[in-house]
């Protein structure tokens, strides 16, 4: 992903950037009112976990969106890579029998 | 719009770039770890960054009236609205950060003038009626642009827009509510409302950016689905929606040429003064200097807080590590 620098004098190249001393990035997960699991809602910067939760309250729950907040520093999250998409998910593609609609149940049997 | 005249680079025709374009054409979302052309990444950083900066700088003209709101209820509402704008800025900075630029870096680029924010926030808010006009017209114009951007090709940007749009209609309604109150008030109050409409009408039309015939960066951005409609399309839609709302208020849109065009099913209207627009973009609007000075002061004054909290967190972490 390299391009001639001259085309974008305003945007720095990510590869050559020096490491900056900034508040770390936290990923925020919120559980809503109705018993669903925590769901990723976004990220924010904060110096520590206590401030991260306070900031998450202000940024992501201004309208009663949640009753519980999880924060985790973004660098602790391991993620699958898009290039593995094929090998990672292919095994489930051929197993249609995992879906209930694979089986024909006669109507007279009733709801199942 | 909140992002005006974002420069877009031509895509190369490598096999990767063609496959990338095919994904976008098929309606797939592009996620941060996916391969993307350098031009796509950098154009998006510019656009999302400019959009984020607009939300942040946009707090200033309204923050100007928080202490002077006419009632405690209006004050609480305005405070909530301005707090939302800060939140919208943060959602957008997060989206841009997934492209490999940090929020502090973008802030520095705003503060030293390398990155822009919307021209609209370089106009002053002179009376309380301006709070009405800003919510009604400026947020109204922003919604016009942000609703289609919910379908943009870049996943994090699309998700940020969905959150923003959910909250934005409160902003426009509270503005129109102020306008209704003023327009139905004393003759002096109605005159203030008319005056606010007079001053904000053309700057609001400028928010959509130059006319399509002068908009050189549109084609590539539209192919990449980071721009969903042309500037003129959105401007027309905005005028068609807003004129009846002004009529309901009993206020007059400051455009003598404004006429309904039955054939096209929309209004014919006067273009804003584009020379003024380019001057404002260049930094010569009524409030450019004041706005950037206010942002620079806030950043400089906040430095000891940022540094202090970071030092405290690092000290605590070091102690925790030592205890383990």
Coordinates of C-alpha atoms in Angstrom, one line a residue:
Chain A
X1 CA 0.0 0.0 0.0
X2 CA 2.6 2.6 -0.9
X3 CA 1.9 5.6 -3.1
X4 CA 3.8 8.6 -4.2
X5 CA 4.1 10.9 -1.2
X6 CA 3.6 14.0 -3.3
X7 CA -0.1 13.1 -4.0
X8 CA -0.9 13.3 -0.3
X9 CA 1.3 15.8 1.5
X10 CA -1.3 16.2 4.2
X11 CA -1.7 12.5 5.2
X12 CA 1.3 10.8 6.8
X13 CA 2.5 7.4 5.7
X14 CA 1.6 4.8 8.4
X15 CA 4.7 2.7 7.7
X16 CA 7.3 5.4 8.5
X17 CA 5.5 7.1 11.5
X18 CA 7.4 7.4 14.7
X19 CA 5.6 5.9 17.8
X20 CA 3.7 8.7 19.6
X21 CA 3.0 9.1 23.3
X22 CA -0.8 9.1 23.4
X23 CA -3.7 7.8 25.5
X24 CA -4.2 4.2 24.5
X25 CA -7.2 3.0 22.4
X26 CA -9.9 1.0 24.2
X27 CA -12.6 -1.1 22.5
X28 CA -16.1 -0.7 24.1
X29 CA -18.7 -3.3 24.6
X30 CA -22.2 -2.6 25.9
X31 CA -25.0 -4.8 27.2
X32 CA -28.5 -3.4 26.5
X33 CA -31.6 -3.5 28.7
X34 CA -33.0 -6.7 27.4
X35 CA -30.7 -9.5 28.4
X36 CA -28.7 -9.6 25.2
X37 CA -24.9 -10.2 25.3
X38 CA -22.4 -7.4 25.3
X39 CA -22.0 -5.9 21.9
X40 CA -19.1 -4.0 20.4
X41 CA -20.1 -0.4 19.9
X42 CA -16.9 1.4 19.1
X43 CA -13.7 2.6 20.6
X44 CA -12.2 5.6 22.5
X45 CA -9.0 6.9 24.0
X46 CA -8.5 7.0 27.8
X47 CA -5.4 6.9 30.0
X48 CA -6.6 3.9 32.1
X49 CA -9.5 1.5 32.5
X50 CA -11.4 3.7 35.0
X51 CA -11.4 6.7 32.7
X52 CA -12.2 4.4 29.8
X53 CA -15.4 3.3 31.5
X54 CA -16.4 6.9 32.4
X55 CA -15.7 8.1 28.8
X56 CA -17.6 5.1 27.4
X57 CA -20.6 6.1 29.5
X58 CA -20.5 9.7 28.1
X59 CA -19.7 8.6 24.5
X60 CA -21.8 5.5 24.0
X61 CA -24.7 5.6 26.5
X62 CA -26.2 9.1 26.4
X63 CA -29.6 7.7 25.6
X64 CA -29.9 4.7 28.0
X65 CA -28.3 2.3 25.5
X66 CA -26.9 0.1 28.1
X67 CA -26.8 -1.3 31.6
X68 CA -23.3 -2.7 31.6
X69 CA -20.0 -1.6 30.0
X70 CA -16.9 -3.6 29.2
X71 CA -13.7 -2.0 28.0
X72 CA -10.6 -3.7 26.8
X73 CA -7.4 -2.1 25.5
X74 CA -7.4 -2.6 21.7
X75 CA -3.9 -4.0 21.6
X76 CA -5.1 -7.1 23.6
X77 CA -7.6 -8.1 21.0
X78 CA -6.6 -10.8 18.6
X79 CA -8.5 -10.9 15.3
X80 CA -8.8 -13.3 12.4
X81 CA -7.3 -12.0 9.2
X82 CA -9.4 -11.3 6.0
X83 CA -6.9 -13.4 3.9
X84 CA -7.8 -16.5 5.9
X85 CA -11.5 -16.0 5.1
X86 CA -11.6 -19.0 2.7
X87 CA -9.8 -21.7 4.8
X88 CA -11.4 -20.5 8.1
X89 CA -15.1 -20.6 7.0
X90 CA -15.1 -23.1 4.1
X91 CA -15.6 -26.2 6.3
X92 CA -19.1 -25.1 7.3
X93 CA -20.2 -24.3 3.8
X94 CA -20.6 -28.0 2.8
X95 CA -22.6 -29.0 5.9
X96 CA -26.1 -28.0 5.0
X97 CA -27.5 -30.7 7.3
X98 CA -26.6 -28.4 10.2
X99 CA -29.7 -26.4 9.4
X100 CA -33.1 -27.7 10.4
X101 CA -34.6 -26.9 7.0
X102 CA -32.4 -29.8 5.6
X103 CA -35.0 -32.3 6.9
X104 CA -38.5 -32.7 5.6
X105 CA -40.9 -33.5 8.3
X106 CA -44.5 -34.5 7.2
X107 CA -47.1 -31.9 8.0
X108 CA -49.2 -34.3 10.0
X109 CA -46.4 -34.6 12.6
X110 CA -47.1 -31.0 13.6
X111 CA -44.7 -28.3 14.7
X112 CA -41.2 -29.4 15.3
Chain B
X1 CA -21.2 19.2 3.3
X2 CA -19.4 18.5 6.5
X3 CA -16.7 17.2 4.2
X4 CA -16.3 19.7 1.3
X5 CA -14.0 19.5 -1.7
X6 CA -12.2 16.4 -0.5
X7 CA -9.5 15.7 -2.9
X8 CA -9.7 12.2 -4.4
X9 CA -7.0 10.4 -6.3
X10 CA -7.4 8.2 -9.4
X11 CA -7.4 4.5 -8.8
X12 CA -4.7 2.4 -10.4
X13 CA -5.7 -0.4 -12.7
X14 CA -3.7 -3.2 -11.0
X15 CA -5.5 -6.6 -10.6
X16 CA -5.9 -5.9 -6.9
X17 CA -7.5 -2.5 -7.5
X18 CA -9.9 -4.0 -10.0
X19 CA -10.9 -6.8 -7.6
X20 CA -11.4 -4.2 -4.9
X21 CA -13.7 -2.1 -7.2
X22 CA -15.6 -5.3 -8.0
X23 CA -16.2 -5.9 -4.3
X24 CA -17.5 -2.3 -3.9
X25 CA -19.7 -2.7 -7.0
X26 CA -21.2 -5.9 -5.5
X27 CA -22.2 -3.9 -2.4
X28 CA -19.6 -5.5 0.0
X29 CA -18.3 -3.5 2.9
X30 CA -14.6 -2.9 3.1
X31 CA -13.1 -3.5 6.6
X32 CA -9.9 -2.0 8.0
X33 CA -7.7 -5.1 7.6
X34 CA -8.9 -5.7 4.0
X35 CA -6.6 -4.8 1.1
X36 CA -7.4 -1.3 -0.2
X37 CA -5.8 1.1 -2.7
X38 CA -3.6 3.8 -1.1
X39 CA -5.9 6.4 -2.7
X40 CA -9.0 5.0 -1.1
X41 CA -7.4 4.9 2.3
X42 CA -6.0 8.4 2.1
X43 CA -9.1 10.0 0.6
X44 CA -11.1 8.5 3.4
X45 CA -8.8 9.8 6.1
X46 CA -9.2 13.2 4.6
X47 CA -13.0 12.9 4.3
X48 CA -13.7 11.3 7.7
X49 CA -11.1 13.6 9.4
X50 CA -12.7 16.7 7.9
X51 CA -16.1 15.4 9.0
X52 CA -14.9 14.7 12.5
X53 CA -13.2 18.2 12.8
X54 CA -16.5 19.8 11.6
X55 CA -18.4 18.1 14.5
X56 CA -15.8 19.4 17.0
X57 CA -15.5 22.9 15.6
X58 CA -19.3 23.0 15.2
X59 CA -19.6 23.0 19.0
X60 CA -18.2 26.6 19.1
X61 CA -21.0 28.6 17.4
X62 CA -23.6 26.9 19.6
X63 CA -21.5 26.8 22.8
X64 CA -21.5 30.5 22.4
X65 CA -25.1 30.6 23.5
X66 CA -25.2 28.0 26.3
X67 CA -24.8 30.5 29.1
X68 CA -27.3 32.9 27.5
X69 CA -30.1 30.5 26.6
X70 CA -33.5 32.1 27.4
X71 CA -34.7 29.3 29.8
X72 CA -33.2 26.5 31.9
X73 CA -34.9 24.0 29.6
X74 CA -33.5 25.5 26.4
X75 CA -30.1 25.6 28.1
X76 CA -30.3 21.9 29.0
X77 CA -31.4 21.0 25.5
X78 CA -28.6 23.0 23.9
X79 CA -26.0 21.5 26.3
X80 CA -27.2 18.0 25.3
X81 CA -27.0 18.9 21.6
X82 CA -23.5 20.3 21.9
X83 CA -22.4 17.2 23.9
X84 CA -23.8 15.0 21.0
X85 CA -21.6 16.9 18.6
X86 CA -18.6 16.0 20.6
X87 CA -19.7 12.4 20.6
X88 CA -20.2 12.5 16.8
X89 CA -16.7 13.8 16.4
X90 CA -15.4 10.9 18.5
X91 CA -17.3 8.2 16.6
X92 CA -15.7 9.7 13.4
X93 CA -12.2 10.0 14.8
X94 CA -12.4 6.3 15.8
X95 CA -13.5 5.3 12.2
X96 CA -10.6 7.3 10.7
X97 CA -8.1 5.7 13.2
X98 CA -8.9 2.3 11.8
X99 CA -7.1 3.5 8.6
X100 CA -3.8 4.0 10.4
X101 CA -3.9 7.6 11.6
X102 CA -4.2 8.6 15.2
X103 CA -6.7 11.1 16.7
X104 CA -4.0 13.3 18.1
X105 CA -2.3 13.4 14.7
X106 CA -5.5 14.5 13.0
X107 CA -6.1 17.1 15.8
X108 CA -2.6 18.5 15.1
X109 CA -3.4 18.6 11.4
X110 CA -6.6 20.6 12.1
X111 CA -4.8 22.9 14.5
X112 CA -2.0 23.8 12.0
X113 CA -4.4 24.2 9.1
X114 CA -3.4 21.1 7.1
X115 CA -6.9 19.6 7.5
X116 CA -10.2 21.5 7.0
X117 CA -13.6 21.6 8.6
X118 CA -16.9 22.7 7.0
X119 CA -17.1 26.3 5.8
X120 CA -20.4 26.8 7.7
X121 CA -18.8 27.0 11.1
X122 CA -16.9 30.1 10.1
X123 CA -20.1 32.2 10.4
X124 CA -21.0 33.9 13.7
X125 CA -24.1 33.2 15.8
X126 CA -25.3 36.7 16.6
X127 CA -28.7 36.1 18.3
X128 CA -30.6 33.3 20.0
X129 CA -32.6 32.8 16.8
X130 CA -29.4 31.6 15.2
X131 CA -29.6 28.6 17.5
X132 CA -32.8 27.8 15.8
X133 CA -31.5 28.5 12.3
X134 CA -28.4 26.3 12.9
X135 CA -30.4 23.3 14.1
X136 CA -33.0 23.6 11.4
X137 CA -30.8 24.5 8.4
X138 CA -27.2 23.4 9.2
X139 CA -28.2 20.1 10.9
X140 CA -30.9 19.7 8.2
X141 CA -28.2 19.9 5.5
X142 CA -25.9 17.6 7.4
X143 CA -28.7 15.0 7.6
X144 CA -29.2 15.2 3.9
X145 CA -25.6 14.1 3.4
X146 CA -25.3 11.7 6.3
X147 CA -28.4 9.5 5.6
X148 CA -27.0 8.2 2.3
X149 CA -23.5 7.9 3.8
X150 CA -24.9 5.1 6.1
X151 CA -24.5 3.0 3.0
X152 CA -20.9 4.0 2.3
X153 CA -18.5 1.2 1.3
X154 CA -16.1 1.6 4.3
X155 CA -17.6 -0.4 7.3
X156 CA -16.4 1.7 10.2
X157 CA -17.5 5.0 8.5
X158 CA -20.9 3.4 7.7
X159 CA -21.4 2.3 11.3
X160 CA -20.4 5.7 12.6
X161 CA -22.9 7.3 10.3
X162 CA -25.7 5.0 11.5
X163 CA -25.1 6.1 15.1
X164 CA -24.9 9.8 14.1
X165 CA -28.1 9.7 12.1
X166 CA -30.0 8.1 15.0
X167 CA -29.1 11.2 17.1
X168 CA -29.2 13.9 14.5
X169 CA -33.0 14.3 14.1
X170 CA -33.2 15.6 17.7
X171 CA -30.9 18.4 16.6
X172 CA -32.9 19.5 13.7
X173 CA -36.2 19.3 15.6
X174 CA -35.0 21.3 18.5
X175 CA -33.8 24.0 16.0
X176 CA -37.1 24.1 14.2
X177 CA -38.9 24.2 17.6
X178 CA -36.9 27.4 18.5
X179 CA -37.8 28.9 15.1
X180 CA -41.5 28.2 15.6
X181 CA -41.4 29.8 19.0
X182 CA -39.6 32.9 17.6
X183 CA -41.7 33.1 14.5
X184 CA -44.9 33.0 16.5
X185 CA -43.6 35.4 19.1
X186 CA -43.5 39.2 19.2
X187 CA -42.8 41.2 16.0
X188 CA -39.2 41.7 17.3
X189 CA -38.8 38.0 17.8
X190 CA -40.1 37.2 14.4
X191 CA -37.8 39.7 12.9
X192 CA -34.9 38.0 14.6
X193 CA -36.0 34.6 13.2
X194 CA -36.2 36.2 9.7
X195 CA -32.8 37.7 10.1
X196 CA -31.2 34.4 11.2
X197 CA -32.8 32.7 8.1
X198 CA -31.4 35.5 5.9
X199 CA -27.9 35.1 7.2
X200 CA -27.8 31.2 7.3
X201 CA -29.6 30.4 4.0
X202 CA -26.7 30.8 1.5
X203 CA -24.0 29.5 3.8
X204 CA -26.2 26.4 4.3
X205 CA -26.5 25.9 0.5
X206 CA -22.6 26.1 0.4
X207 CA -22.3 23.2 2.8
X208 CA -23.0 20.8 -0.1
X209 CA -19.9 22.0 -1.9
X210 CA -19.4 23.6 -5.4
X211 CA -21.7 23.0 -8.3
X212 CA -21.2 19.6 -10.0
X213 CA -19.7 21.2 -13.1
X214 CA -16.9 22.6 -10.8
X215 CA -16.6 19.6 -8.6
X216 CA -13.5 17.8 -9.8
X217 CA -13.1 15.1 -7.2
X218 CA -16.6 13.6 -7.3
X219 CA -16.3 10.8 -9.9
X220 CA -13.6 8.6 -8.1
X221 CA -15.2 9.1 -4.7
X222 CA -18.6 8.1 -6.1
X223 CA -17.1 5.0 -7.7
X224 CA -15.6 4.1 -4.4
X225 CA -19.0 4.8 -2.7
X226 CA -17.5 7.2 -0.2
X227 CA -19.6 9.9 -1.8
X228 CA -23.2 8.7 -2.5
X229 CA -24.8 11.7 -4.3
X230 CA -23.6 14.7 -6.3
X231 CA -23.4 18.1 -4.6
X232 CA -26.2 19.5 -6.8
X233 CA -28.5 16.6 -6.2
X234 CA -28.3 17.0 -2.4
X235 CA -28.6 20.8 -2.6
X236 CA -31.8 20.5 -4.7
X237 CA -33.2 18.0 -2.2
X238 CA -32.4 20.3 0.7
X239 CA -34.1 23.3 -0.9
X240 CA -37.2 21.3 -1.8
X241 CA -37.5 20.1 1.7
X242 CA -36.8 23.4 3.4
X243 CA -38.9 25.9 1.5
X244 CA -42.3 24.5 2.7
X245 CA -40.9 24.5 6.3
X246 CA -40.0 28.2 6.0
X247 CA -43.5 28.9 4.6
X248 CA -45.0 27.2 7.6
X249 CA -43.0 29.5 9.9
X250 CA -44.3 32.5 7.9
X251 CA -40.7 33.4 7.0
X252 CA -39.3 34.3 3.6
X253 CA -36.4 32.5 2.0
X254 CA -34.0 35.3 1.0
X255 CA -34.1 34.4 -2.7
X256 CA -36.3 36.5 -5.1
X257 CA -35.7 34.1 -7.9
X258 CA -37.1 31.1 -6.0
X259 CA -39.9 29.5 -8.0
X260 CA -41.5 26.1 -8.2
X261 CA -40.6 24.3 -11.4
X262 CA -43.5 21.9 -12.2
X263 CA -41.6 20.1 -14.9
X264 CA -38.6 19.0 -12.8
X265 CA -40.8 18.7 -9.6
X266 CA -38.5 20.9 -7.6
X267 CA -37.6 24.6 -7.0
X268 CA -35.4 26.7 -9.1
X269 CA -33.2 28.7 -6.8
X270 CA -30.3 31.1 -6.8
X271 CA -26.7 29.7 -6.4
X272 CA -24.8 31.0 -3.4
X273 CA -21.9 33.4 -4.0
X274 CA -19.1 30.9 -4.8
X275 CA -16.4 33.5 -4.5
X276 CA -17.4 34.0 -0.9
X277 CA -17.3 30.2 -0.4
X278 CA -13.8 29.9 -1.8
X279 CA -12.6 32.8 0.4
X280 CA -14.1 31.1 3.5
X281 CA -12.4 27.8 2.5
X282 CA -9.1 29.6 2.1
X283 CA -9.4 30.9 5.7
X284 CA -10.9 34.3 5.1
X285 CA -14.4 33.8 6.5
X286 CA -15.8 36.0 9.3
X287 CA -14.7 33.6 12.1
X288 CA -11.9 31.3 10.7
X289 CA -9.2 32.9 12.9
X290 CA -11.4 32.9 16.0
X291 CA -12.4 29.2 15.6
X292 CA -8.9 27.9 15.1
X293 CA -7.6 30.1 17.9
X294 CA -10.3 28.6 20.2
X295 CA -9.3 25.0 19.3
X296 CA -5.6 25.7 19.7
X297 CA -6.2 27.3 23.1
X298 CA -8.3 24.3 24.3
X299 CA -5.6 21.9 23.0
X300 CA -2.8 23.8 24.7
X301 CA -4.7 24.4 27.9
X302 CA -5.5 20.8 28.1
X303 CA -2.0 19.5 27.7
X304 CA -1.2 19.3 31.4
X305 CA -4.4 17.2 32.0
X306 CA -3.6 14.8 29.1
X307 CA 0.0 14.4 30.3
X308 CA -0.9 14.2 34.0
X309 CA -3.4 11.4 33.5
X310 CA -1.1 9.5 31.3
X311 CA 1.8 9.8 33.8
X312 CA -0.6 8.7 36.6
X313 CA -1.7 5.6 34.6
X314 CA 1.8 4.7 33.7
X315 CA 3.0 5.0 37.4
X316 CA 0.1 2.8 38.5
X317 CA 0.8 0.2 35.8
X318 CA 4.5 0.1 36.8
X319 CA 3.5 -0.4 40.4
X320 CA 1.2 -3.3 39.4
X321 CA 3.9 -5.0 37.3
X322 CA 6.4 -4.6 40.2
X323 CA 3.9 -6.2 42.6
X324 CA 3.3 -9.3 40.4

